[in-house]
Short mmCIF file of C-alpha atoms in Angstrom, two decimals:
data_model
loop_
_atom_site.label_atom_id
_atom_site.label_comp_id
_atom_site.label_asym_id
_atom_site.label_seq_id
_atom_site.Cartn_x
_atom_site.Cartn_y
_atom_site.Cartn_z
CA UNK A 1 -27.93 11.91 45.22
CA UNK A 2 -25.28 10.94 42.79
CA UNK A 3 -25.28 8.48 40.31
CA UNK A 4 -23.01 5.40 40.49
CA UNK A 5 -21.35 7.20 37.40
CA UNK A 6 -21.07 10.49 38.81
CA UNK A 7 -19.60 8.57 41.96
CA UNK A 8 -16.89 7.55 39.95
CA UNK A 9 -15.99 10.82 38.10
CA UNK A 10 -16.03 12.86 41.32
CA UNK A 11 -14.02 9.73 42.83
CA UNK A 12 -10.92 11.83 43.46
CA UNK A 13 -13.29 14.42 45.30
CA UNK A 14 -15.08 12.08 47.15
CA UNK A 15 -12.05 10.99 48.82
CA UNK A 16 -10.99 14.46 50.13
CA UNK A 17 -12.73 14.67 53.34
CA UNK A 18 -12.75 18.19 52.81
CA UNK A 19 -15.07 17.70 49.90
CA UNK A 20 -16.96 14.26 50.48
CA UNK A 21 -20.36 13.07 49.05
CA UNK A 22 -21.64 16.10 51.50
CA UNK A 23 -19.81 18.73 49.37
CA UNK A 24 -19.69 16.88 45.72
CA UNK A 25 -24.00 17.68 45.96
CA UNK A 26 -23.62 21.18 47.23
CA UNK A 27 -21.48 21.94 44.30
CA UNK A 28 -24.20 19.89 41.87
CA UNK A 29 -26.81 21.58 43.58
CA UNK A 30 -25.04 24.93 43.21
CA UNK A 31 -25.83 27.79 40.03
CA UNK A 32 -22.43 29.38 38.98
CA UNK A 33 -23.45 32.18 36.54
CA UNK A 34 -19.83 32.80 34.30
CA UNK A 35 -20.09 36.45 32.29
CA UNK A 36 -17.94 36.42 29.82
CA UNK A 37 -15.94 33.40 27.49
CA UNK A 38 -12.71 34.62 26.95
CA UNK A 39 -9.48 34.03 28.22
CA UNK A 40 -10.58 33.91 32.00
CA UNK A 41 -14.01 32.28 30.79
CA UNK A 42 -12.36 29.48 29.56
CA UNK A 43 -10.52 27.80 31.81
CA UNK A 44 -13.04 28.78 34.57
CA UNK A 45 -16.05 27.24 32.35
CA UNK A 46 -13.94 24.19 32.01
CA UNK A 47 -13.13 23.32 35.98
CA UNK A 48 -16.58 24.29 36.99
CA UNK A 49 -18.02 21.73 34.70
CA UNK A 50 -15.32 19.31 35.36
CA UNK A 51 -15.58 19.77 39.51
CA UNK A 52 -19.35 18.70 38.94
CA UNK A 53 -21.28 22.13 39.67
CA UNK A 54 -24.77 21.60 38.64
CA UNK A 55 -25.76 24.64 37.03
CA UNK A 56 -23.74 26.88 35.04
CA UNK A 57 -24.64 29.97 33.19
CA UNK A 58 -22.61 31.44 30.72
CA UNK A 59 -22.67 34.65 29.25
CA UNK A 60 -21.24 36.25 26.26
CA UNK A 61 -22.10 38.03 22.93
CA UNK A 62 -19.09 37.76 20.58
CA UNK A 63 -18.06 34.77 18.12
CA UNK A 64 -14.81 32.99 18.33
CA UNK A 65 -11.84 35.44 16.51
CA UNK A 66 -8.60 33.80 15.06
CA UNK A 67 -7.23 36.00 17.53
CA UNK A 68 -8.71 34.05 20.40
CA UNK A 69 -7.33 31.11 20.04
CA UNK A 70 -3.81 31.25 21.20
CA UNK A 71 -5.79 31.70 24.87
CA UNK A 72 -9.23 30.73 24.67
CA UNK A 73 -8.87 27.14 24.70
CA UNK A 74 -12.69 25.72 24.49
CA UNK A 75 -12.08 26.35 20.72
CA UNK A 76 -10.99 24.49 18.67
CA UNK A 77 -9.30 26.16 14.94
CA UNK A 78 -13.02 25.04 13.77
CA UNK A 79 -14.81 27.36 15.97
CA UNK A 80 -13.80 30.71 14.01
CA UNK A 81 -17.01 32.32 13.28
CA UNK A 82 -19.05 29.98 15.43
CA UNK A 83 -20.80 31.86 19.01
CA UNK A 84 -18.59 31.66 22.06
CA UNK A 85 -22.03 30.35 24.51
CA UNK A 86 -22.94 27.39 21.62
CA UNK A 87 -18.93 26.19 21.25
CA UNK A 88 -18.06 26.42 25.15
CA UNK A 89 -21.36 24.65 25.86
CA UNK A 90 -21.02 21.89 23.13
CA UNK A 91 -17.66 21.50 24.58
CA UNK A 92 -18.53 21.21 28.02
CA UNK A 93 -21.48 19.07 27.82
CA UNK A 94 -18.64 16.31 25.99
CA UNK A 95 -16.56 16.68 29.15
CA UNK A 96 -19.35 16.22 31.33
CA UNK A 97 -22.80 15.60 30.16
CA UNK A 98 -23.94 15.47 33.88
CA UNK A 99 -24.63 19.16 34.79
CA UNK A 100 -26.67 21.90 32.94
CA UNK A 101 -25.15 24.63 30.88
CA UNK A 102 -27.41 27.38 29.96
CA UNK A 103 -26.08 30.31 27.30
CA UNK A 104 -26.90 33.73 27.34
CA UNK A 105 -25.82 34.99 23.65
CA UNK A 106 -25.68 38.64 24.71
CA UNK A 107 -24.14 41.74 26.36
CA UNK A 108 -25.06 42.14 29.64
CA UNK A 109 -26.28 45.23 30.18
CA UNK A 110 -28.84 47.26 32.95
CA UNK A 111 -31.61 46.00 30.80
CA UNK A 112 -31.18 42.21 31.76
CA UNK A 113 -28.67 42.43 34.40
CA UNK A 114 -30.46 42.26 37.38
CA UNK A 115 -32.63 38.64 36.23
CA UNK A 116 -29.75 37.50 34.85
CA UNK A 117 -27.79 37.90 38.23
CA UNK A 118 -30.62 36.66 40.47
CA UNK A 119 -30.98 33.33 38.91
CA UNK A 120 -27.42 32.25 40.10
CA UNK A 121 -26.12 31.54 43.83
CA UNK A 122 -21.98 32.60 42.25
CA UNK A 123 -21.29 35.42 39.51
CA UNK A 124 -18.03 34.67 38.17
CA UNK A 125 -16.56 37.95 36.72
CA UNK A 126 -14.66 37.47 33.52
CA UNK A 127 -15.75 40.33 31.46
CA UNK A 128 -12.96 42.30 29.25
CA UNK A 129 -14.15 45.91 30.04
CA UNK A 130 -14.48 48.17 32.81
CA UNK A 131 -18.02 48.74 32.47
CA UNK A 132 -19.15 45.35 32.39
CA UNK A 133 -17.15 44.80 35.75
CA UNK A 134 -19.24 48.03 37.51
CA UNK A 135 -22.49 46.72 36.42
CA UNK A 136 -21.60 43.35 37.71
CA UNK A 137 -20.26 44.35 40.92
CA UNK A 138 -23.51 46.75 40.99
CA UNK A 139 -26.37 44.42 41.10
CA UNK A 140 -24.50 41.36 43.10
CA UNK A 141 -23.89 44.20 46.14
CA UNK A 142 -27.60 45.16 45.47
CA UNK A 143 -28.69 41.50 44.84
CA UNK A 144 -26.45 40.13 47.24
CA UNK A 145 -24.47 37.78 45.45
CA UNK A 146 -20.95 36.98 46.07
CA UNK A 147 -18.47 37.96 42.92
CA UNK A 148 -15.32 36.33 42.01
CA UNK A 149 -13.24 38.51 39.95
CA UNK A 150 -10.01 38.27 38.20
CA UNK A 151 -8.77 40.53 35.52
CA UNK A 152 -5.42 40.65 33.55
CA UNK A 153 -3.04 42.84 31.88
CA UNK A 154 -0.35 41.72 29.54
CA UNK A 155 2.07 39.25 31.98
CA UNK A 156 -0.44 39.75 35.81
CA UNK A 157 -3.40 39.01 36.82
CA UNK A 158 -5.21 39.81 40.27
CA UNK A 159 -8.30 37.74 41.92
CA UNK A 160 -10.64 38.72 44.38
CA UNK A 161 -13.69 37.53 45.75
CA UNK A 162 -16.26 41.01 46.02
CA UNK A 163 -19.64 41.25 48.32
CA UNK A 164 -18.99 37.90 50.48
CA UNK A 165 -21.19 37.99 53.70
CA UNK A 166 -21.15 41.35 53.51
CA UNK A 167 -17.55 42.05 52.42
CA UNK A 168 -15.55 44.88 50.64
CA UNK A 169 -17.21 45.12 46.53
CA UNK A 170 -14.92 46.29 43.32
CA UNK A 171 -15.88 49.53 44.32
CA UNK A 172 -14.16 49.53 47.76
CA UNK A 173 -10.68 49.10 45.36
CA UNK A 174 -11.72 51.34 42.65
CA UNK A 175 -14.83 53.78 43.46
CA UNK A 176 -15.09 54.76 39.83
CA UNK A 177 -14.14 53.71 36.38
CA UNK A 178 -11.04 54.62 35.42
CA UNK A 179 -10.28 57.33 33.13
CA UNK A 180 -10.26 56.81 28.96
CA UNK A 181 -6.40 56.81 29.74
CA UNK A 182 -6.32 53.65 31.54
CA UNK A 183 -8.84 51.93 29.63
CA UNK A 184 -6.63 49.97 27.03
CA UNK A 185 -7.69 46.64 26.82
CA UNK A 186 -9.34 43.91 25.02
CA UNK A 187 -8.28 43.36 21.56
CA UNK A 188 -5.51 45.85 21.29
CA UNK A 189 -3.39 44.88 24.14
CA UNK A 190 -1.20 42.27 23.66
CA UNK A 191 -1.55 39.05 26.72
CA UNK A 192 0.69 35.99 27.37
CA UNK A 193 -1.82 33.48 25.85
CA UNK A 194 -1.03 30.83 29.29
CA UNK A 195 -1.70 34.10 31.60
CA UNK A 196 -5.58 33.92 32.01
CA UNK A 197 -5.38 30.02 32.05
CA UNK A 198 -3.42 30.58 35.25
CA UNK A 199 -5.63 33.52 36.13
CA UNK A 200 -8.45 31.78 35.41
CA UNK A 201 -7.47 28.48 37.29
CA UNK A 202 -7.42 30.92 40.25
CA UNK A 203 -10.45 32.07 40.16
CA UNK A 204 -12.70 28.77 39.63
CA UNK A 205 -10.66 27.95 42.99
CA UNK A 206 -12.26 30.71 44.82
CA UNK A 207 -15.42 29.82 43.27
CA UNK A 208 -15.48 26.04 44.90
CA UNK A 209 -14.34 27.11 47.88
CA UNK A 210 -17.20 29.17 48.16
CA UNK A 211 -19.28 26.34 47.68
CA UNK A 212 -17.59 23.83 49.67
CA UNK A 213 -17.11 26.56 52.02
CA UNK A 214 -13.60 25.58 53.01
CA UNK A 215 -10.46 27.83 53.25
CA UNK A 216 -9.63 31.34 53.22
CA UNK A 217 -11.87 33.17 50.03
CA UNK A 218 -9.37 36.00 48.67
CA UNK A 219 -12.47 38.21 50.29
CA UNK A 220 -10.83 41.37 51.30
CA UNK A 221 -8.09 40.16 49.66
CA UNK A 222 -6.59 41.82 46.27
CA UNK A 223 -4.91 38.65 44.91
CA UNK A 224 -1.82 39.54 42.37
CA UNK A 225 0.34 37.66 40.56
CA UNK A 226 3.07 38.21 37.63
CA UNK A 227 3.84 35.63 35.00
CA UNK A 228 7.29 37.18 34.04
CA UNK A 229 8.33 37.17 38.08
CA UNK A 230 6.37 34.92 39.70
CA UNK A 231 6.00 37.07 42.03
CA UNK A 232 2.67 36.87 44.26
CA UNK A 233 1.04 40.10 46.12
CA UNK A 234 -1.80 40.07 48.76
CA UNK A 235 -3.32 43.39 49.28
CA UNK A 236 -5.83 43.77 52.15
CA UNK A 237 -8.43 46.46 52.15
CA UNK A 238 -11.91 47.31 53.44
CA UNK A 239 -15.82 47.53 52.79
CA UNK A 240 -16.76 50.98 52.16
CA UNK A 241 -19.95 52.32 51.00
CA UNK A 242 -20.54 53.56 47.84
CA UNK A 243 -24.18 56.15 47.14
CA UNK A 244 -24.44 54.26 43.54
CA UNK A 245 -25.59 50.99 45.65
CA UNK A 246 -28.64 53.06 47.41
CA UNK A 247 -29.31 54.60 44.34
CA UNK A 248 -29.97 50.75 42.82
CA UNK A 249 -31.80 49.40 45.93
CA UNK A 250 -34.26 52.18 45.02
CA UNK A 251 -34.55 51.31 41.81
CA UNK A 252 -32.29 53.23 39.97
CA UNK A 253 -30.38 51.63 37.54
CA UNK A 254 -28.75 54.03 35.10
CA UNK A 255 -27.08 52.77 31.71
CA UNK A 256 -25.20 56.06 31.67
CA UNK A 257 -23.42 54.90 34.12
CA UNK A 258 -22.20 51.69 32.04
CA UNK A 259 -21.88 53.27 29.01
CA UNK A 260 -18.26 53.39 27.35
CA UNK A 261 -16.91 50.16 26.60
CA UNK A 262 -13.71 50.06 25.11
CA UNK A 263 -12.24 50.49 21.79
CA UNK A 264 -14.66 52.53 21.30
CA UNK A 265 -12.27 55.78 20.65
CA UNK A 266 -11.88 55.67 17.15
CA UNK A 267 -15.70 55.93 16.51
CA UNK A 268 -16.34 59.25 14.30
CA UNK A 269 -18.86 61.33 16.48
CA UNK A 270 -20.29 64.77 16.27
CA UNK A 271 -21.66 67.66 18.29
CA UNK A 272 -24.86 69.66 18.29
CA UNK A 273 -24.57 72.02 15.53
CA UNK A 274 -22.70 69.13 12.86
CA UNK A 275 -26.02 67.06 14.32
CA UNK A 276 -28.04 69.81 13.40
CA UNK A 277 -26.88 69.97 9.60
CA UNK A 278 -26.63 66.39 9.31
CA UNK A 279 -30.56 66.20 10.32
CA UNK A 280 -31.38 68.83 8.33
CA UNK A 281 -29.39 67.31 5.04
CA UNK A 282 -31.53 63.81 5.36
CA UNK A 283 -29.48 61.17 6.86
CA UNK A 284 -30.40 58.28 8.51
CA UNK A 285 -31.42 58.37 12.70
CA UNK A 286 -31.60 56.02 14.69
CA UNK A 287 -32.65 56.17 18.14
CA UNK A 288 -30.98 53.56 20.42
CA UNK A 289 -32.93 55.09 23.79
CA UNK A 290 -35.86 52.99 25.47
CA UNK A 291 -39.10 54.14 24.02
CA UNK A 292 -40.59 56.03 27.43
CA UNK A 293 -37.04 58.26 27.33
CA UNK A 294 -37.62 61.65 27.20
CA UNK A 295 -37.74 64.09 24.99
CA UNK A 296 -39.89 62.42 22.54
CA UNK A 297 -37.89 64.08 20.00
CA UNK A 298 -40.98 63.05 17.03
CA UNK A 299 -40.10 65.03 14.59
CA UNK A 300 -36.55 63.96 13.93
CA UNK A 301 -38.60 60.71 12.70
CA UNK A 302 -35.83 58.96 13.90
CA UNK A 303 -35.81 55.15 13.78
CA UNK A 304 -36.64 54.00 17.26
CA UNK A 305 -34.76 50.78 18.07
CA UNK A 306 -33.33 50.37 21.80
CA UNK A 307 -29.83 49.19 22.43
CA UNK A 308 -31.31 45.83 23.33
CA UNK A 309 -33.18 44.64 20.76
CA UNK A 310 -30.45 46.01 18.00
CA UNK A 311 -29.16 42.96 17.29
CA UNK A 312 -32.44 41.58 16.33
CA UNK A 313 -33.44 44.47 14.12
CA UNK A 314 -30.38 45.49 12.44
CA UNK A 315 -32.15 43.95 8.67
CA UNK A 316 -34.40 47.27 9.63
CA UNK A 317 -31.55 49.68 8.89
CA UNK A 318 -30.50 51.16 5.61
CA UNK A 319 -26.85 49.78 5.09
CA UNK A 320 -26.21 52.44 2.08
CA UNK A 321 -26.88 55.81 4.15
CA UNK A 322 -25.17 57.63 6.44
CA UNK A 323 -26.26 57.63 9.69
CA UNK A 324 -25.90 59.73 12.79
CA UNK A 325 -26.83 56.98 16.03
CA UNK A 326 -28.15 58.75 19.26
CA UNK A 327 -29.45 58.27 23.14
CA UNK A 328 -29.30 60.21 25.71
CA UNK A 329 -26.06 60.69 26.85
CA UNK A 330 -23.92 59.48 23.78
CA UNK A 331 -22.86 56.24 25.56
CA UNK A 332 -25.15 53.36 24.61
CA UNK A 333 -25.34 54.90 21.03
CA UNK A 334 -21.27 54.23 21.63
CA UNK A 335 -22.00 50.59 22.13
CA UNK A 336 -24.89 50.81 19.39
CA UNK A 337 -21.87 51.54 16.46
CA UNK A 338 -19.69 49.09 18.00
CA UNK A 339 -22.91 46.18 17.62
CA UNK A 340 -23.51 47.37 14.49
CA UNK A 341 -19.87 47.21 12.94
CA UNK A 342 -19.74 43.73 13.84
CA UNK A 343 -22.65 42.44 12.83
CA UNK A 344 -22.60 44.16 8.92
CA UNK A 345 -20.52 46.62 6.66
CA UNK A 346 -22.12 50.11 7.21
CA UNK A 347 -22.16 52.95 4.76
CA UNK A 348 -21.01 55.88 7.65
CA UNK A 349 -21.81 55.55 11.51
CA UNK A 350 -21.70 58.52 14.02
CA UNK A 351 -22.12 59.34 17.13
CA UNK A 352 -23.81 62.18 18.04
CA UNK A 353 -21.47 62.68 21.27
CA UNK A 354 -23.11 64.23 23.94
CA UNK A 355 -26.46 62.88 23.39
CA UNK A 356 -29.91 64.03 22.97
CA UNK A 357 -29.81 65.06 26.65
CA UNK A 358 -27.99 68.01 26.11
CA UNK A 359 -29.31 69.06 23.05
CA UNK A 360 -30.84 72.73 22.82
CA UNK A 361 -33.55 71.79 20.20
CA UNK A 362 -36.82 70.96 21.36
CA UNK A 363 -38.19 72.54 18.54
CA UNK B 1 14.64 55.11 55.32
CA UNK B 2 14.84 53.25 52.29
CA UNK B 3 11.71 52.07 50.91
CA UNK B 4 11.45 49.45 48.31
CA UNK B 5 8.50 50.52 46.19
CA UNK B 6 6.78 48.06 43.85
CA UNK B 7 5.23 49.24 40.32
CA UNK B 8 2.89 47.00 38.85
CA UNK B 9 0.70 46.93 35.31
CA UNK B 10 1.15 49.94 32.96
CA UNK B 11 2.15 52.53 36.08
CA UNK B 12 5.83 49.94 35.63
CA UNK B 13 5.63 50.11 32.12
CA UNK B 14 5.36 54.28 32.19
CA UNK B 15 8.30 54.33 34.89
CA UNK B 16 10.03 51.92 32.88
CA UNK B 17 10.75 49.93 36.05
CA UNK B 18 9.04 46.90 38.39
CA UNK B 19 10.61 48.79 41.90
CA UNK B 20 12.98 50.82 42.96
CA UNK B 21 14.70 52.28 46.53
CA UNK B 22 12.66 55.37 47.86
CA UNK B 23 14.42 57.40 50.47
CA UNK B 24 11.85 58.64 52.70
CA UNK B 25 12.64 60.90 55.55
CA UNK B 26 11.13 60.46 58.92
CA UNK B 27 10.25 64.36 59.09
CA UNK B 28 7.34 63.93 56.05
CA UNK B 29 5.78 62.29 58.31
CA UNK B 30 2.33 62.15 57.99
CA UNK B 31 2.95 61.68 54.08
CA UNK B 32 0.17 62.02 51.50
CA UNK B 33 1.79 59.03 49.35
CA UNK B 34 -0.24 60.14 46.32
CA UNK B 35 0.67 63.73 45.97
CA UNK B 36 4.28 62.68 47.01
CA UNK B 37 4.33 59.81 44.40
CA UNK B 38 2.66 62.59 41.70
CA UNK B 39 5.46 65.13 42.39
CA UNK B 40 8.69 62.64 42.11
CA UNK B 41 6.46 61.73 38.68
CA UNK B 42 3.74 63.97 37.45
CA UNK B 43 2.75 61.99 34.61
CA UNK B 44 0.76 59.48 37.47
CA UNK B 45 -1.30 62.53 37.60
CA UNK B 46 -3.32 61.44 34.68
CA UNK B 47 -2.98 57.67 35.95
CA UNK B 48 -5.74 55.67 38.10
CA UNK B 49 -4.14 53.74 40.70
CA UNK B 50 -4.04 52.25 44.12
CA UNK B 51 -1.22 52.73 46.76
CA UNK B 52 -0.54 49.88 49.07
CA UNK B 53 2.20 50.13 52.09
CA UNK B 54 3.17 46.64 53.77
CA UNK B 55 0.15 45.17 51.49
CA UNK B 56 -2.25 47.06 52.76
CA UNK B 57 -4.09 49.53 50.47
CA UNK B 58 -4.03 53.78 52.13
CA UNK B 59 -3.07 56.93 50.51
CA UNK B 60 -0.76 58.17 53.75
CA UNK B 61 1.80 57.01 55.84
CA UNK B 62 1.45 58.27 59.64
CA UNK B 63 4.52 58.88 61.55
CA UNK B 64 6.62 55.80 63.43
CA UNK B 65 5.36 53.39 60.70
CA UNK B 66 7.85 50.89 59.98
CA UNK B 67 7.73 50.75 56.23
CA UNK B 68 8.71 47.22 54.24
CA UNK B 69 7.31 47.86 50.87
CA UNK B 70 4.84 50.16 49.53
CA UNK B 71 3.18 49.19 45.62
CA UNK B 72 1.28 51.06 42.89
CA UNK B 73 -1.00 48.85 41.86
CA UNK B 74 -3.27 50.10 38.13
CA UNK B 75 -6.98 48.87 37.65
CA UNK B 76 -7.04 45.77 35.23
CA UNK B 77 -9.43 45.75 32.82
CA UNK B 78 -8.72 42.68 30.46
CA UNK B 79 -10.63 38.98 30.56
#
């Protein structure tokens, strides 16, 4: 049912007969889950809400940047500072205060991935990393869930609409993550600031088409576009099947896999024997693996604080001392340094590159 | 024949060009578009990208293919 007020927003809906009453309360009964408010995020927060979906999830760790505003347009010059999940949904909920937003303050990673994911009927793919994208693509193919994607690189975009009934994923484009060559992007790449509005506008498009189930969904469908040209690009390709998918159906959900986010290069890291030295001269340790991760590794009396609840312990590290950050690989502790250095002004954080996995001292 | 070929993302910016004509001769035919790409420019060696021809994404061209365009299309990652 919609309310004689809600009747009148969605008027210009109502009157499509494409849309109707019948598809105005399958998007208000539909939950849109939106990872990441950036530049895409933005506008594709703002015609979700607007078109009347019920529930929308949105999910995102960082706080609004100067930087971010030439693009991100839910913020306002008074949002510097302020969490990207509490200023879209304040925003929102004063465009329309008749759906639900929920926020997610925090990376989404294989910890909370998967619950995250399966509350939602839509994911909405607006990360700013390759990783992120993987592990999203990962567990909708596993969980099902159809994926609307849409990344963008200085003046182009591209939009596609991944795992719908059963068609091609991210992976079918791209199998793996690209090399650390390709991987410029984020904060040090420059972007037309109007690019991922126009992006973006693209992509909430696929996503209430999917609902309405109308039209052609780019499924299939590699959806590019240039700013500078205007020149538009349909690619077609196929579903092919990728072992990482099994391997999660089973169970198997590795954050090794999702490790390196970007701008991570300039982190200072060292190898075994520096990591040997540097244990044995007294700095700080801190272990960023899950506490049932293996080996043990007791006697470094390293502090044990997963990559998860980091943010939430960080008052628990010494600010003063160097200290050498570890897991098993050399990945998460990556993403560990990158938390931290946003969050507080550390003495010296390194990464002990390769991991504990590697290590040759059990002793 | 001449190909128009389409460069998109930072694969354009290394060639420091959106297109360009390709002369392809019938008698490559079937073409491994990668390794043939890779040796007119080895640089895309160290490069991740798709190759589409007429808009469809493959890596080789079989024989008595009429060709309109074929694109190099770079992962995005940015949001």
């Amino acid at each position: 049912m919609l309310t004689k007020e809600e009747q009148e927003i969605y008027n210009r809906h109502l009157q499509l007969d494409e849309v109707g009453l019948e598809g105005q309360l399958k998007l208000k009964s539909s939950k849109v889950l939106v990872i990441g408010a950036g530049g895409l995020g933005c506008p594709v927060l703002q015609y979700l809400s607007a078109a009347g979906v019920g529930e929308i999830g949105v999910v995102d760790f960082d706080t609004v940047d100067k930087s971010n505003l030439h693009r991100q347009i839910l913020y306002s010059y008074n949002s510097q500072g302020k969490k990207k999940v509490e200023e879209s949904k304040r925003r929102l909920e004063e465009n329309n205060p008749f759906n639900s937003i929920q926020t997610y303050s925090e990376r989404i990673t294989t910890e909370n991935a998967m619950d995250l994911i399966g509350a939602y009927d839509i994911v909405v793919d607006c990360s700013d990393n390759y990783d992120t994208r993987y592990l999203v693509n990962d567990c909708c193919v596993t969980l099902d869930k159809p994926m609307v994607y849409a990344a963008i690189y200085k003046f182009e975009g591209q939009v596609s609409v991944f795992n719908y009934k059963g068609g091609p994923t991210y992976r079918c484009l791209h199998p793996e993550s690209p090399n650390s060559d390709s991987q410029e992007n984020c904060s040090d790449t420059g972007v037309l600031g109007i690019l991922p509005g126009i992006i973006g506008s693209f992509q909430a498009n696929e996503v209430l088409k999917l609902i309405l189930e109308i039209g052609e969904p780019l499924s299939g469908v590699l959806f590019q576009y240039s700013a500078l040209t205007n020149r538009l690009d349909k690619f077609k390709f196929t579903r092919k099947e990728h072992e990482i998918y099994d391997q999660i159906r089973r169970g198997e959900l590795n954050p090794d896999n999702y490790g390196v986010s970007c701008g991570l290069d300039e982190i200072q890291e060292i190898t075994d024997d520096e990591f040997r030295e540097a244990c044995a001269g007294g700095v700080q340790l801190i272990d960023v693996r899950n506490l049932d991760e293996l080996p043990r590794l007791d006697h470094l009396n390293a502090l044990r604080i997963p990559l998860l609840e980091l943010e939430s312990r960080v008052e628990e590290i010494d600010k003063t001392k160097s200290t050498v950050v570890f897991c098993q690989s050399g990945k998460r502790s990556k993403i560990a340094i990158q938390t931290l250095m946003k969050t507080d002004r550390f003495e010296r954080l390194i990464n002990l590159k390769n991991g504990v996995g590697s290590l040759e001292f059990a002793n | 024949m001449n190909v128009q070929v389409n460069y998109f993302g930072k694969i354009a910016e290394s060639l420091n060009m959106s297109n360009e004509i390709i002369p392809i001769s019938d008698n490559l035919m079937p073409l491994n578009l990668r390794n043939f790409f890779e040796d007119r420019y080895p640089h895309l060696k160290e490069s991740s990208y798709k190759i589409a021809v007429n808009q469809e994404f493959t890596e080789e061209i079989k024989s008595n293919v009429q060709i309109s365009e074929i694109a190099l299309l770079p992962p995005f990652a940015g949001g």
